[in-house]
Tab-separated table of C-alpha atoms in Angstrom:
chain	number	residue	atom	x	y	z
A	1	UNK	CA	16.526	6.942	-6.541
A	2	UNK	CA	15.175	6.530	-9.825
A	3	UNK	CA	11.474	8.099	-10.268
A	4	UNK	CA	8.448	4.988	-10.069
A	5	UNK	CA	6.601	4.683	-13.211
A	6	UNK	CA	3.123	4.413	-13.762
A	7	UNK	CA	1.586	0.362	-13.186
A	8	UNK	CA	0.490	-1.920	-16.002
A	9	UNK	CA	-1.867	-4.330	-16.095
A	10	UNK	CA	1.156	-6.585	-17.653
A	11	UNK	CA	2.945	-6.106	-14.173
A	12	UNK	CA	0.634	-8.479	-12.077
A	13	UNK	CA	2.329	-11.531	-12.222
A	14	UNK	CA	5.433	-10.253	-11.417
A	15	UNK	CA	4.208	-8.365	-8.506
A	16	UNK	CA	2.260	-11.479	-7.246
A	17	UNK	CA	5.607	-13.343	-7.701
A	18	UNK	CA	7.344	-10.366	-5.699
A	19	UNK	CA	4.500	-10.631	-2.715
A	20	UNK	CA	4.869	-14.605	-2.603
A	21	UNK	CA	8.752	-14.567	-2.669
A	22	UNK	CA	9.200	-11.399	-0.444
A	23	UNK	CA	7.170	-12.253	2.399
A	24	UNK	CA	8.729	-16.193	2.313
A	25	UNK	CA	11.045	-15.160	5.006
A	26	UNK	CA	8.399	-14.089	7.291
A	27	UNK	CA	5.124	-16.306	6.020
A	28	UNK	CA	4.999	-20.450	5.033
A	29	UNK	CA	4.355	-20.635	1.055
A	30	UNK	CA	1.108	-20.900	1.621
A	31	UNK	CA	0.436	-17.609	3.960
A	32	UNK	CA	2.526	-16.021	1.532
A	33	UNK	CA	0.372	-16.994	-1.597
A	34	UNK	CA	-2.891	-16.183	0.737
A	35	UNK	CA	-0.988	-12.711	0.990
A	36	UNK	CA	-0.914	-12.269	-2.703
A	37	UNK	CA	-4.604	-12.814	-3.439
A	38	UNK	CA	-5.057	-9.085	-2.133
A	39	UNK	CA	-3.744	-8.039	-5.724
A	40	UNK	CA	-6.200	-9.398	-7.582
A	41	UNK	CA	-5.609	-8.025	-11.165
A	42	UNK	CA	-8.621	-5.932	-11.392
A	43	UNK	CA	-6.173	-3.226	-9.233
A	44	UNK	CA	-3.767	-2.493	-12.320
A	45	UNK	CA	-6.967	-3.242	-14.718
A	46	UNK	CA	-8.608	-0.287	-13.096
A	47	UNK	CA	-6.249	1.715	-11.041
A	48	UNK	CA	-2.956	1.321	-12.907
A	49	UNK	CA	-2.980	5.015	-13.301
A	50	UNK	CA	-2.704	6.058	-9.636
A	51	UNK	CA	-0.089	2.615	-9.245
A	52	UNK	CA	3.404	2.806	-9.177
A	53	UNK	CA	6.700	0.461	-9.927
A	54	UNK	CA	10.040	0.992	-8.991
A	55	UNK	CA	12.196	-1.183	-11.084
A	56	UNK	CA	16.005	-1.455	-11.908
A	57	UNK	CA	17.332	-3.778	-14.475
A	58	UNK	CA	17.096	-6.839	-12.069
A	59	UNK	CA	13.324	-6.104	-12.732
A	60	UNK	CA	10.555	-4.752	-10.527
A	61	UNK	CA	11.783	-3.640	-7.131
A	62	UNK	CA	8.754	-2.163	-4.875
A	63	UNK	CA	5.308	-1.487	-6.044
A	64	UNK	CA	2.256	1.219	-4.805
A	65	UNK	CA	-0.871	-0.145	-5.280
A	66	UNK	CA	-3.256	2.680	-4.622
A	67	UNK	CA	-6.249	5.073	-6.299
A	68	UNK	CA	-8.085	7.977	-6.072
A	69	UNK	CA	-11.580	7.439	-4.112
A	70	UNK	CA	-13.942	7.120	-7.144
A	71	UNK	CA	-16.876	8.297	-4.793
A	72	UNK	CA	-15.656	11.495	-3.982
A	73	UNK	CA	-12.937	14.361	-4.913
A	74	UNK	CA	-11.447	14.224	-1.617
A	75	UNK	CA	-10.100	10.578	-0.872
A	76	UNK	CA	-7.261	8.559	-2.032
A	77	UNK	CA	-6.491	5.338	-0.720
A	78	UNK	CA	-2.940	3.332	-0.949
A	79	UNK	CA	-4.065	-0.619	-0.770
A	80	UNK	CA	-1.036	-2.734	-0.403
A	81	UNK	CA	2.946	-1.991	-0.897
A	82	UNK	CA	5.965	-3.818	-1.678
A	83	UNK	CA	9.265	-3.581	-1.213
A	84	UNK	CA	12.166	-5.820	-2.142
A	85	UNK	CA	14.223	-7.341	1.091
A	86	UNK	CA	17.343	-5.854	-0.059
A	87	UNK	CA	16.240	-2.089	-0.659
A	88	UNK	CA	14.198	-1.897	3.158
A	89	UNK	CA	15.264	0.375	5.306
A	90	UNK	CA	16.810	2.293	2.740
A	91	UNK	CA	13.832	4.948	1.664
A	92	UNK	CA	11.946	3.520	-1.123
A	93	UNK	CA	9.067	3.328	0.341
A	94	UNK	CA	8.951	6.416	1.863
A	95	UNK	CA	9.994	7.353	-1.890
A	96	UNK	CA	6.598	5.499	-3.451
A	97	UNK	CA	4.510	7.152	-1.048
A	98	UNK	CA	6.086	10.631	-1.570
A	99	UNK	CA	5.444	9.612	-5.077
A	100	UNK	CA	1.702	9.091	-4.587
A	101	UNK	CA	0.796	12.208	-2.397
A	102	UNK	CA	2.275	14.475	-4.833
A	103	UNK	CA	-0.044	12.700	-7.908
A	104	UNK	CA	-2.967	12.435	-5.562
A	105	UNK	CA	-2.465	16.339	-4.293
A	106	UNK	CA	-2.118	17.034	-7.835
A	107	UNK	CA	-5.162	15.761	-8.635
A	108	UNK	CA	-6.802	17.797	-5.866
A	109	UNK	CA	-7.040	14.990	-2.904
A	110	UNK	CA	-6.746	15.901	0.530
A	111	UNK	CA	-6.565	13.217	2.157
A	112	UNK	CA	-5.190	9.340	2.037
A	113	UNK	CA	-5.808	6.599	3.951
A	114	UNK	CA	-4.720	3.217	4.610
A	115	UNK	CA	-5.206	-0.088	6.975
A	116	UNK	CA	-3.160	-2.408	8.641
A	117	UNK	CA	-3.265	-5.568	10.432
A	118	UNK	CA	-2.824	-4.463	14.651
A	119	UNK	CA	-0.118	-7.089	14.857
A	120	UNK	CA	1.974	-4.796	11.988
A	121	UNK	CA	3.970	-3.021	14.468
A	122	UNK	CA	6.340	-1.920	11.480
A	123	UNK	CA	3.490	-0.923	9.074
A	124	UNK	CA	2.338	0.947	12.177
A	125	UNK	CA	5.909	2.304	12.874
A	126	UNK	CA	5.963	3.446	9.359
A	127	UNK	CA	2.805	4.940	8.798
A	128	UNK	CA	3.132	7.173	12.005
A	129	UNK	CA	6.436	8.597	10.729
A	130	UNK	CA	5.010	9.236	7.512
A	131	UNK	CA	2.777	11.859	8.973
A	132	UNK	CA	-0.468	9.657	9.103
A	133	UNK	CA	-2.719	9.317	12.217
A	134	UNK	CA	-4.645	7.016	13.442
A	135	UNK	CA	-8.801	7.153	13.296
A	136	UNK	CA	-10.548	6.099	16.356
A	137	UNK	CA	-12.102	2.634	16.266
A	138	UNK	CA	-14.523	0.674	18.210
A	139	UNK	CA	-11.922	-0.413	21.116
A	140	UNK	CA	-8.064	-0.057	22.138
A	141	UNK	CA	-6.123	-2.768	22.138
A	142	UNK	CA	-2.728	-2.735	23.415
A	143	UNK	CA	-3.239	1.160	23.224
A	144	UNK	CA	-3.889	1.256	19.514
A	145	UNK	CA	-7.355	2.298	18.057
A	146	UNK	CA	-8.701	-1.006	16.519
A	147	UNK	CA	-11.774	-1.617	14.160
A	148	UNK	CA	-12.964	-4.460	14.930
A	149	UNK	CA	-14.109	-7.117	12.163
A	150	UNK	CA	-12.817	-4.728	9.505
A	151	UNK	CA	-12.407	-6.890	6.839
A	152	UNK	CA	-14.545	-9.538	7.863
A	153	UNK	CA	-14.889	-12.198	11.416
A	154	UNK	CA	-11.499	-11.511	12.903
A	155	UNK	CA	-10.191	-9.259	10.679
A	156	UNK	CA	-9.280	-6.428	12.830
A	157	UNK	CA	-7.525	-3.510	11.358
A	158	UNK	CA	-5.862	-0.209	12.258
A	159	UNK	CA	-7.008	2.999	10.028
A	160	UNK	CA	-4.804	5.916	8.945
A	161	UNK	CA	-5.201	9.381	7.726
A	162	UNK	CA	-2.809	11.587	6.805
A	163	UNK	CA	-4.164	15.060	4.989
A	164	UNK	CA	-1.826	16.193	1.819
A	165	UNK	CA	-1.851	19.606	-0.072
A	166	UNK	CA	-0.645	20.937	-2.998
């Protein structure tokens, strides 16, 4: 598997068009564009550096978006990911976040976290065999740690950590 490059700010479009088109099979248009406005551009404005692309010649096929916690020396943070429907299942994204521990141990982070929706069994799935656990919340629902009104009314999410070292 080829090795992702660094993110550009000229990438946004085509990784909003990616979000909008890849979750169509499991979103209406319109959940799917709602989906996308959590790339706002100001990610690969200001953290293109600690972003990644994986791309082929049929274009851009999976995407990192992620930086280092500019707060502290400790924390990075991976914020959304994408993988085309036809390469799941087959690494990649284990490959982009392999990709991003290395860089962010190499920069001398510890630690990376993430969220995730409850209902995200798979992002759940996946995060758990990628060595992350999950942070205590307010209350357990359906035996998973939930923090409640995370992202706003309703927005309940699920917290990872996962320590990394050199």
């Amino acid at each position: 598997m080829p090795e992702p490059r660094r993110a550009d700010v000229s990438d946004h479009s085509a990784i909003v068009d990616r979000v909008q088109r890849w979750w169509g099979d499991s979103r209406t248009p319109a959940e799917a564009r709602e989906l996308s406005l959590l790339l706002p551009k100001l990610f690969l404005q200001f953290f293109s550096r600690t972003s990644l692309v994986l791309e082929d010649e049929a274009g851009i096929r999976a995407f990192l978006i992620g930086f280092h916690a500019p707060d502290n020396d400790v924390e990075a943070y991976i914020h959304f990911v994408g993988v085309d429907p036809e390469l799941r299942g087959q690494g990649t994204a284990r490959h982009l976040y392999t990709t991003f521990f290395r860089r962010a141990a190499e920069a001398g982070r510890t630690e990376v976290r993430a969220i995730t929706s409850p209902a995200n069994t798979g992002s759940i799935a996946f995060h758990r065999a990628m060595g992350f656990t999950l942070e205590a919340g307010d209350r357990v629902i359906d035996g998973l740690p939930v923090h409640g009104d995370y992202d706003g009314p309703g927005q309940d999410r699920v917290c990872f950590l996962r320590k990394i070292t050199r």
